[in-house]
Coordinates of C-alpha atoms in Angstrom, one line a residue:
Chain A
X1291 CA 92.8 126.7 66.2
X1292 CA 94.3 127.8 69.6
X1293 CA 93.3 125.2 71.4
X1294 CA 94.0 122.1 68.8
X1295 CA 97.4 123.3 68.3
X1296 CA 99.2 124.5 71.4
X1297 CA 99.3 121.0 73.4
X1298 CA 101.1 119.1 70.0
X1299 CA 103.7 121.7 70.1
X1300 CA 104.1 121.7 74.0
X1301 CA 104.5 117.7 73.3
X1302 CA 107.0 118.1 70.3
X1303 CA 109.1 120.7 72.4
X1304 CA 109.2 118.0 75.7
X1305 CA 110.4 115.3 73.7
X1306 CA 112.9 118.2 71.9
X1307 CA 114.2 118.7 74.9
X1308 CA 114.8 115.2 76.4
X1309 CA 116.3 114.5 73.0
X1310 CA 118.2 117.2 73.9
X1311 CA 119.3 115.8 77.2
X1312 CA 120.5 112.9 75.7
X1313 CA 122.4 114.6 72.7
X1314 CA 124.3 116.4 75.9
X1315 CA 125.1 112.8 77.8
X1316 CA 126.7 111.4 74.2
X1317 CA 129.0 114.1 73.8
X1318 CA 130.0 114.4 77.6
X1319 CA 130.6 110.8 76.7
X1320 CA 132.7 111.4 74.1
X1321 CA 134.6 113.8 76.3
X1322 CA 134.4 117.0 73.8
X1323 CA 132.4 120.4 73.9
X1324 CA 129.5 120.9 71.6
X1325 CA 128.6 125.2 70.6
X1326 CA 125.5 125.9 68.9
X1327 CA 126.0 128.5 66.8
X1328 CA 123.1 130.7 65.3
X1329 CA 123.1 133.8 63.2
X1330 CA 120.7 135.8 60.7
X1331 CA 121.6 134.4 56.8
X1332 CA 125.0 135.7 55.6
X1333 CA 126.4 137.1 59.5
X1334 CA 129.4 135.0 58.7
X1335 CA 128.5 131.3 61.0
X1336 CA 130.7 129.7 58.3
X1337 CA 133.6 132.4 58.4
X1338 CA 133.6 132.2 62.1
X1339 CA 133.9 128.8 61.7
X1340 CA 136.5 128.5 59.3
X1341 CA 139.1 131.0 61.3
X1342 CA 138.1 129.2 64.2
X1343 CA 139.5 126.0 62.3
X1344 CA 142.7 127.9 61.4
X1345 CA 143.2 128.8 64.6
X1346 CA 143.1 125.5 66.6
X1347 CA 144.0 122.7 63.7
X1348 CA 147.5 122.1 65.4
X1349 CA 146.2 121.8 68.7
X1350 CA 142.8 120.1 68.6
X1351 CA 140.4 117.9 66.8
X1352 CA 137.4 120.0 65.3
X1353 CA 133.8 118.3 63.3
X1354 CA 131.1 120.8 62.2
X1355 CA 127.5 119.4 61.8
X1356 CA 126.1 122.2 59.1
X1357 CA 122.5 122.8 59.5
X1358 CA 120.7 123.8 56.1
X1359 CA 117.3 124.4 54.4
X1360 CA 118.1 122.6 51.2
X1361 CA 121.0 120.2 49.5
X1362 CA 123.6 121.8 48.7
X1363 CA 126.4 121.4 50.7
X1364 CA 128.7 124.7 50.6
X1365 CA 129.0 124.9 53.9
X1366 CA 130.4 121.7 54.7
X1367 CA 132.6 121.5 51.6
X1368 CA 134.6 124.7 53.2
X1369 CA 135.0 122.8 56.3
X1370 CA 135.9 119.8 54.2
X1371 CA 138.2 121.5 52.4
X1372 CA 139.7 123.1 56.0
X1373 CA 140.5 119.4 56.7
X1374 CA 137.9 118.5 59.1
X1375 CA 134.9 116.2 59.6
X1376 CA 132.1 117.4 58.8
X1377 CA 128.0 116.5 58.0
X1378 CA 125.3 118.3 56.6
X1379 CA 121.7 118.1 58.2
X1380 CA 119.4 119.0 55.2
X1381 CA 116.3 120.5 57.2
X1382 CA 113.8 120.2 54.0
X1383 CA 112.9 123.6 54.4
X1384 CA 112.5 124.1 57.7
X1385 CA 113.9 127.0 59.7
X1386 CA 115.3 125.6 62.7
X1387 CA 117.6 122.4 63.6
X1388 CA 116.2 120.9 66.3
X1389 CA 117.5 118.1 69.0
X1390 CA 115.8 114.9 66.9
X1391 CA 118.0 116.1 63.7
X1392 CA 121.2 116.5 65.9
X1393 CA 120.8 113.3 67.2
X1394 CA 120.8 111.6 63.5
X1395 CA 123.7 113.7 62.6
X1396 CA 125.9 112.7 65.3
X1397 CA 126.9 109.5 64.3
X1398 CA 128.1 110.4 60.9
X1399 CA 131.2 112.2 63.2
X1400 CA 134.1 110.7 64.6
X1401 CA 133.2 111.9 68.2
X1402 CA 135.7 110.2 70.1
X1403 CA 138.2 111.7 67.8
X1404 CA 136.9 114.9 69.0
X1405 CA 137.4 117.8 71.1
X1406 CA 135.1 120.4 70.2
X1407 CA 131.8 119.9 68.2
X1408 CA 130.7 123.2 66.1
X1409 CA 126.9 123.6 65.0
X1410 CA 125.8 125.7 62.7
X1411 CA 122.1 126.6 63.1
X1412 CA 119.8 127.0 60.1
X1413 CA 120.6 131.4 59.3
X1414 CA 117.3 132.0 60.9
X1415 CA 117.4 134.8 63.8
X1416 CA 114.1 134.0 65.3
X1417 CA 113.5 130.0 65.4
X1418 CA 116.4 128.5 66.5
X1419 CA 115.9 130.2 69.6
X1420 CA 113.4 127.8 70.5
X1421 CA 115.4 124.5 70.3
X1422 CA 117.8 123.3 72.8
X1423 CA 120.2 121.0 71.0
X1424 CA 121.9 119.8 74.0
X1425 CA 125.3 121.6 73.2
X1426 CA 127.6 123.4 76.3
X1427 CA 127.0 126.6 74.8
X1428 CA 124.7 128.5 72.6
X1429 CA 126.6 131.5 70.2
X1430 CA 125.0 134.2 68.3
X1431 CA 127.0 136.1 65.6
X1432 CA 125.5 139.3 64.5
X1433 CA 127.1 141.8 62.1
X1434 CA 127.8 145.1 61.4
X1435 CA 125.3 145.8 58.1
X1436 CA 122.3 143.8 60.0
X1437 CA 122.2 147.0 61.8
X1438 CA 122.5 148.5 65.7
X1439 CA 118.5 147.7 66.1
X1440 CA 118.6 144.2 65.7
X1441 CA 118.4 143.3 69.8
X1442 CA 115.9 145.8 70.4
X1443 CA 113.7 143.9 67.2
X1444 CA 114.6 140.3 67.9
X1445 CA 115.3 139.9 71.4
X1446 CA 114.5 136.0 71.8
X1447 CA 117.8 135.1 70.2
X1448 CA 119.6 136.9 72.7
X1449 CA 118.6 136.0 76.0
X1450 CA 120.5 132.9 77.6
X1451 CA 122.9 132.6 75.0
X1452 CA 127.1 132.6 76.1
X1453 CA 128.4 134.4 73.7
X1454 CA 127.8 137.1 71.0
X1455 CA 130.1 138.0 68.5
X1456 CA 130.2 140.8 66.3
X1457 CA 131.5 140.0 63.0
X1458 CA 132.6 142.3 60.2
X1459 CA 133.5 145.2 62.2
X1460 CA 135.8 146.1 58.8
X1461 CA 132.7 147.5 57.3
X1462 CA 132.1 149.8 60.3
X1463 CA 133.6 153.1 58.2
X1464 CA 131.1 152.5 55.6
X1465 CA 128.1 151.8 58.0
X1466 CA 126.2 153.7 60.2
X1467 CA 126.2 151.6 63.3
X1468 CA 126.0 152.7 67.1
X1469 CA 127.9 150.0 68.5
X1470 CA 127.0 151.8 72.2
X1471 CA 123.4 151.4 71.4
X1472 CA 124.1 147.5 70.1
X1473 CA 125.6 146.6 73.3
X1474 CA 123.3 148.5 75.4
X1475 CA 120.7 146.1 73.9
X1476 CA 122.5 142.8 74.7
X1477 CA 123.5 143.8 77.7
X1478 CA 119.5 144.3 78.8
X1479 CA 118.3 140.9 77.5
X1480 CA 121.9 139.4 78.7
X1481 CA 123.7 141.1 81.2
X1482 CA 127.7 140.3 81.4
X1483 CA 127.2 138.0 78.7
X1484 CA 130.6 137.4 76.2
X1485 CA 131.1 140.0 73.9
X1486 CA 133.4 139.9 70.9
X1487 CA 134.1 142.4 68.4
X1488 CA 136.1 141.0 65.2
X1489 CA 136.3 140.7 61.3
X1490 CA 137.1 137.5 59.6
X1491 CA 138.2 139.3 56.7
X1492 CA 140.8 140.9 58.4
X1493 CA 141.4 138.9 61.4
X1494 CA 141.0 141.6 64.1
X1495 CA 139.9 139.9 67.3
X1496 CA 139.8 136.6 66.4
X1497 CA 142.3 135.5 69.2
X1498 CA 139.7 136.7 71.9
X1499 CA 137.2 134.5 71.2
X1500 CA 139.7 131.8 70.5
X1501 CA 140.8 132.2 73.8
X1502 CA 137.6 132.3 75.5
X1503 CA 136.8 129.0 73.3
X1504 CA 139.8 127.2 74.6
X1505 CA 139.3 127.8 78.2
X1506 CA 136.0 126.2 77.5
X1507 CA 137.8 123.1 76.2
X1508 CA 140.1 122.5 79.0
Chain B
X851 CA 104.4 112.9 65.9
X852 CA 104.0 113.0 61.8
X853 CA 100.8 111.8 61.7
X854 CA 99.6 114.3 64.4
X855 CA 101.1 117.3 63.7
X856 CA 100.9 117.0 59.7
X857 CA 96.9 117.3 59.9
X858 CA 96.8 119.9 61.7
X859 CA 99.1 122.2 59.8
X860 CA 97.6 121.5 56.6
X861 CA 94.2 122.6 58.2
X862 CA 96.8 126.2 59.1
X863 CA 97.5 126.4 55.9
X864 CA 93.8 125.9 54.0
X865 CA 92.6 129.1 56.7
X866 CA 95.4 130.8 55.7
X867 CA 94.7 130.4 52.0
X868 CA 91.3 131.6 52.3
X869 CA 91.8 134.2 54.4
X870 CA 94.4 135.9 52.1
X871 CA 91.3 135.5 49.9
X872 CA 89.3 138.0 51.8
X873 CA 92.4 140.2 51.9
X874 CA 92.5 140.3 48.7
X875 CA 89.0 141.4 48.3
X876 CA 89.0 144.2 50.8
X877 CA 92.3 145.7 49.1
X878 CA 90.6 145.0 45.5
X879 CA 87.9 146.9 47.0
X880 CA 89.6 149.4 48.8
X881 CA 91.3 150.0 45.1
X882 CA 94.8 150.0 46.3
X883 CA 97.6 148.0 45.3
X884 CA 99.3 145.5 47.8
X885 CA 103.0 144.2 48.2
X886 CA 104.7 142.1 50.6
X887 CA 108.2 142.4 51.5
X888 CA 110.6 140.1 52.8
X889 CA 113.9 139.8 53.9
X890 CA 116.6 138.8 56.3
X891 CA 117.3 140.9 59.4
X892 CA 118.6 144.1 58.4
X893 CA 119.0 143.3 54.5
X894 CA 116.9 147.3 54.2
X895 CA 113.0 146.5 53.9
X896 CA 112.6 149.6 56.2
X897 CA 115.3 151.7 54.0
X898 CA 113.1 150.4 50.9
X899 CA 109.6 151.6 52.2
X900 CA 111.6 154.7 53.3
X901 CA 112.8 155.4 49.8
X902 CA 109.8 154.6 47.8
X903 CA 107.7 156.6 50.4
X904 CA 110.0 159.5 49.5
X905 CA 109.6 158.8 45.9
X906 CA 106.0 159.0 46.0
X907 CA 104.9 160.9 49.0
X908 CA 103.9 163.9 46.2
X909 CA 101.9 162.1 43.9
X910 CA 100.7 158.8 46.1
X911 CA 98.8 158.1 49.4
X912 CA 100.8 155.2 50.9
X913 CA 100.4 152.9 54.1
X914 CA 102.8 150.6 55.8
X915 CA 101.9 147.4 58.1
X916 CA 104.9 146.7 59.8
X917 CA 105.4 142.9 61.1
X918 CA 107.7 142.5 64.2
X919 CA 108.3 139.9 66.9
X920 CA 108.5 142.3 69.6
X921 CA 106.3 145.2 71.0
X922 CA 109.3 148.1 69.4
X923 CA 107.8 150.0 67.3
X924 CA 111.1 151.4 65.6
X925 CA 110.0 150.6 62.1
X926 CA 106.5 152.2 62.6
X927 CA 107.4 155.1 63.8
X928 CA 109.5 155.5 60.8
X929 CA 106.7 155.2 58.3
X930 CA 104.8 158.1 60.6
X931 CA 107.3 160.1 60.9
X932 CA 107.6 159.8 56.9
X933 CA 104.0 160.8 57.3
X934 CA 102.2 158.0 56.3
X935 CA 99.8 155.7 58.4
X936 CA 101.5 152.6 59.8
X937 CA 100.2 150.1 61.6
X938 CA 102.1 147.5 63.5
X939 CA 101.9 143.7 64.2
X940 CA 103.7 142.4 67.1
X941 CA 103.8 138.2 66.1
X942 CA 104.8 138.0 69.5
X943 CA 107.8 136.1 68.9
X944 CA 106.4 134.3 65.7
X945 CA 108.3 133.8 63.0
X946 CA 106.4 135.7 60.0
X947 CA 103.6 137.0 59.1
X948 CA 100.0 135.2 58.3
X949 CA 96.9 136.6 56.4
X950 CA 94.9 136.4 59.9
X951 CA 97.0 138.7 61.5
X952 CA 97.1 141.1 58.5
X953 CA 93.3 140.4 58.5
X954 CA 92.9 141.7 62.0
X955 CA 95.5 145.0 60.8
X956 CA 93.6 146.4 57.9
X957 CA 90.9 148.1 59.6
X958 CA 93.8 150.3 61.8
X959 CA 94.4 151.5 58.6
X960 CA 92.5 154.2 56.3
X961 CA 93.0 151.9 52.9
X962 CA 89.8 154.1 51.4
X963 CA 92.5 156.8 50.9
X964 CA 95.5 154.9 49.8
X965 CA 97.0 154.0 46.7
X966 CA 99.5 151.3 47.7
X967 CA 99.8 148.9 50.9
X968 CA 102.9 148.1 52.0
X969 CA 103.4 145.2 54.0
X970 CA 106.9 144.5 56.1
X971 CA 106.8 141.4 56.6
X972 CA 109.2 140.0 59.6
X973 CA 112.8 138.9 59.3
X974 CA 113.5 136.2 58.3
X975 CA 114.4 134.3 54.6
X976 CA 112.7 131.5 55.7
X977 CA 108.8 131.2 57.0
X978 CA 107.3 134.3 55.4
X979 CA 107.4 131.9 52.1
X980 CA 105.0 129.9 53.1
X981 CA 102.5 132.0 54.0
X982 CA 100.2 134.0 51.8
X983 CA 98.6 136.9 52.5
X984 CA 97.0 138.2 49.9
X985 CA 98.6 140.9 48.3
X986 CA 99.0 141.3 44.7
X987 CA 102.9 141.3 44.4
X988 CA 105.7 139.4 46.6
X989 CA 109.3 141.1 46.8
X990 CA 112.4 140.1 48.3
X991 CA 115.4 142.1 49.3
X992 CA 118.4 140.8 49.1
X993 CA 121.6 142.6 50.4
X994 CA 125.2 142.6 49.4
X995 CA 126.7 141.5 53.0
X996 CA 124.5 138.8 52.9
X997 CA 126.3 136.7 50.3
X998 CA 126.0 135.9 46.9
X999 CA 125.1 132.2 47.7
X1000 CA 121.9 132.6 49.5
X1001 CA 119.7 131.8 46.9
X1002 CA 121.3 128.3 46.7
X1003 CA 121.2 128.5 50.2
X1004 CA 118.0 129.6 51.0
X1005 CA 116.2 128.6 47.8
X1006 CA 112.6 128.6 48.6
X1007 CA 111.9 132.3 49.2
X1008 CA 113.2 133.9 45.8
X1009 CA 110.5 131.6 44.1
X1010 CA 107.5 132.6 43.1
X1011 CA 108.2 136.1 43.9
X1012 CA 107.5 138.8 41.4
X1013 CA 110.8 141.1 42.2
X1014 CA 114.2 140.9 43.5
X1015 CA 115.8 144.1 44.8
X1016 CA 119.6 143.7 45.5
X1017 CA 120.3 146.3 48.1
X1018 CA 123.5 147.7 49.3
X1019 CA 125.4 147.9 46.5
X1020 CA 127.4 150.6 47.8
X1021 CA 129.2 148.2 50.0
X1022 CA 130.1 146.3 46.5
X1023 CA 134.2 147.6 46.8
X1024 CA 134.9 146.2 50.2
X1025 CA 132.9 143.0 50.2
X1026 CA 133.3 139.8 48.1
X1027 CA 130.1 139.6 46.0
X1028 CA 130.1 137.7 42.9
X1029 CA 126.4 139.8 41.8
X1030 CA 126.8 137.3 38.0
X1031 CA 126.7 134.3 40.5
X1032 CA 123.5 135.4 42.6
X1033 CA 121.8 136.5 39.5
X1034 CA 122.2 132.9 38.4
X1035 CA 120.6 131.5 41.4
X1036 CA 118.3 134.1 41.0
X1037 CA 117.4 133.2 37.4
X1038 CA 117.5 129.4 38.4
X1039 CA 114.8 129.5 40.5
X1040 CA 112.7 132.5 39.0
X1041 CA 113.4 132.8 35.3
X1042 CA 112.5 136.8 34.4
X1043 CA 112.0 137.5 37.8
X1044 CA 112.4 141.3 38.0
X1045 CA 115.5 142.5 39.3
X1046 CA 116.4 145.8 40.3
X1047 CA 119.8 146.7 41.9
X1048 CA 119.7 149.9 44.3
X1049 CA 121.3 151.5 47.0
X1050 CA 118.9 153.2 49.9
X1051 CA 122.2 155.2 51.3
X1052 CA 123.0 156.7 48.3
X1053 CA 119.8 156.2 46.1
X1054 CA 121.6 154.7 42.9
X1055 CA 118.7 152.2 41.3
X1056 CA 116.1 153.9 43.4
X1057 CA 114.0 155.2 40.6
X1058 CA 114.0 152.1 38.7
X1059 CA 112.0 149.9 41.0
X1060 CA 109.7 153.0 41.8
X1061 CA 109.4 153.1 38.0
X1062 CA 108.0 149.1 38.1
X1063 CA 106.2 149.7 41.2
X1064 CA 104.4 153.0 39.7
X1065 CA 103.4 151.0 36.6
X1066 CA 101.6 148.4 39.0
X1067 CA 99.8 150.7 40.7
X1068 CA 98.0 152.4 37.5

């Protein structure tokens, strides 16, 4: 089976990534920055998102392409409803969004009108590792009830991303999580890579990675 | 692409199918009872095998295959240190398990003497549903910091199964978690499904899924 199976998916991820290329050259084009951002189900992509919105709705132009594994479109009805563009990519199951299904999507946002392009990966902490999209920068979100292990277990995700955030560090007096350990184990698959610590519940350290988002948009 | 890639996936899928066959057969042999567990990321599967280890170490022989896309063997050395034979599979970055790697697992461990097979499958909500591998009963757990929209989210994995377990329902006062509105996605997918609701910190709920798994295994 080895043999039969390894050149097609050396062949589909070639063309991913020149897809990929070109998904980079339209929105350098269109003058904005494009994030990938990926995350284990339920981390809080769409939360991050949202106060990410709320922070920079006076200031800038925002669309959100929402990558999901079936129709409904609860995601991008929040983002709707925050008073920005936004389109769904319905993967059909699959576990990954990849460069061909970005490139589809784009069209369906006002990109000119933009300055900063937010994708939300399929919650899938394995896959979308696998799949440049052509956006500036890739973004994990983990959080605090996936556990302090979750570098050590799924390492992939990690390395050569830009940023990781921590999201719902409210729930850290009800969970026992080492956040020492956590960052010891991004910091040996990513050394000095971005690190945030916040709730979007509460708020706390939002502003951080607004501000490291912004610099990225000047 | 389609036309390439489709054949050979569906030729994936046959082997799988009749491989989980043979699995099957040895456990039927072996006289032990076999479950597959899936999950997101940290949504407990360890915590669960912990718990209903602890529940049966006195009257059962247990053993755990632990699936993991990396070489740590943090789960595994759980299950020993429980004191019951583990075995694990490193996928080597794959994204879940298949019934030829559990084939290749078996033999590591001494199913003779067991009553109950426990398979941990990796993390992920996604491509564990697709493949079978043979054992008798398929749970998911679910967990309350996940969200109570997954199942609309991520709809194909909660069908077909043969229980839910909702875990982390001590975290139900400081997280917003509608558990009527999961049950209904639940229910929409899986009518009857078996539903348990438990706790691994504090072992509320516990003893009613050991209850349905005990009843199984007689």
């Amino acid at each position: 089976m080895t043999t039969k199976t390894v050149p097609v998916v050396q062949e589909i991820m070639s063309a991913n990534d020149s897809l990929a290329e070109q998904n980079r050259e339209r929105l350098d084009a269109a003058g904005l920055l494009g994030i990938n951002i990926m995350a284990s189900p339920g981390a809080g992509k769409t939360s991050v998102i949202l106060r990410t919105i709320d922070a920079l709705k006076d200031t800038l132009r925002l669309g959100v392409v929402e990558g999901d594994t079936a129709a409904v479109t609860i995601d991008a009805d929040k983002v709707i409803g925050a008073g920005m563009p936004a389109v769904q990519i319905n993967t059909g199951g699959q576990c990954h969004l990849d460069a061909v299904m970005l490139a589809r999507a784009l069209p369906a946002l006002p990109l000119d009108e933009l300055d900063l392009l937010i994708v939300e990966n399929v919650g899938n902490l394995i896959c979308p590792a696998s799949f440049n999209l052509g956006t500036h920068a890739n973004v994990v979100i983990a959080s605090v009830p996936e556990g302090d292990d979750k570098p050590y277990k799924y390492p992939n995700i990690y390395r050569g991303i830009d940023a990781l955030i921590l999201n719902k560090i409210d729930l850290l007096p009800y969970i026992d999580f080492d956040e020492a350990y956590f960052r010891q184990g991004i910091e040996a698959l990513n050394p000095g890579v971005a690190f945030f610590t916040i709730s979007c519940k509460t708020g706390e350290g939002v502003s951080e990675w607004i501000d490291w988002l912004q610099k990225r948009i000047v």
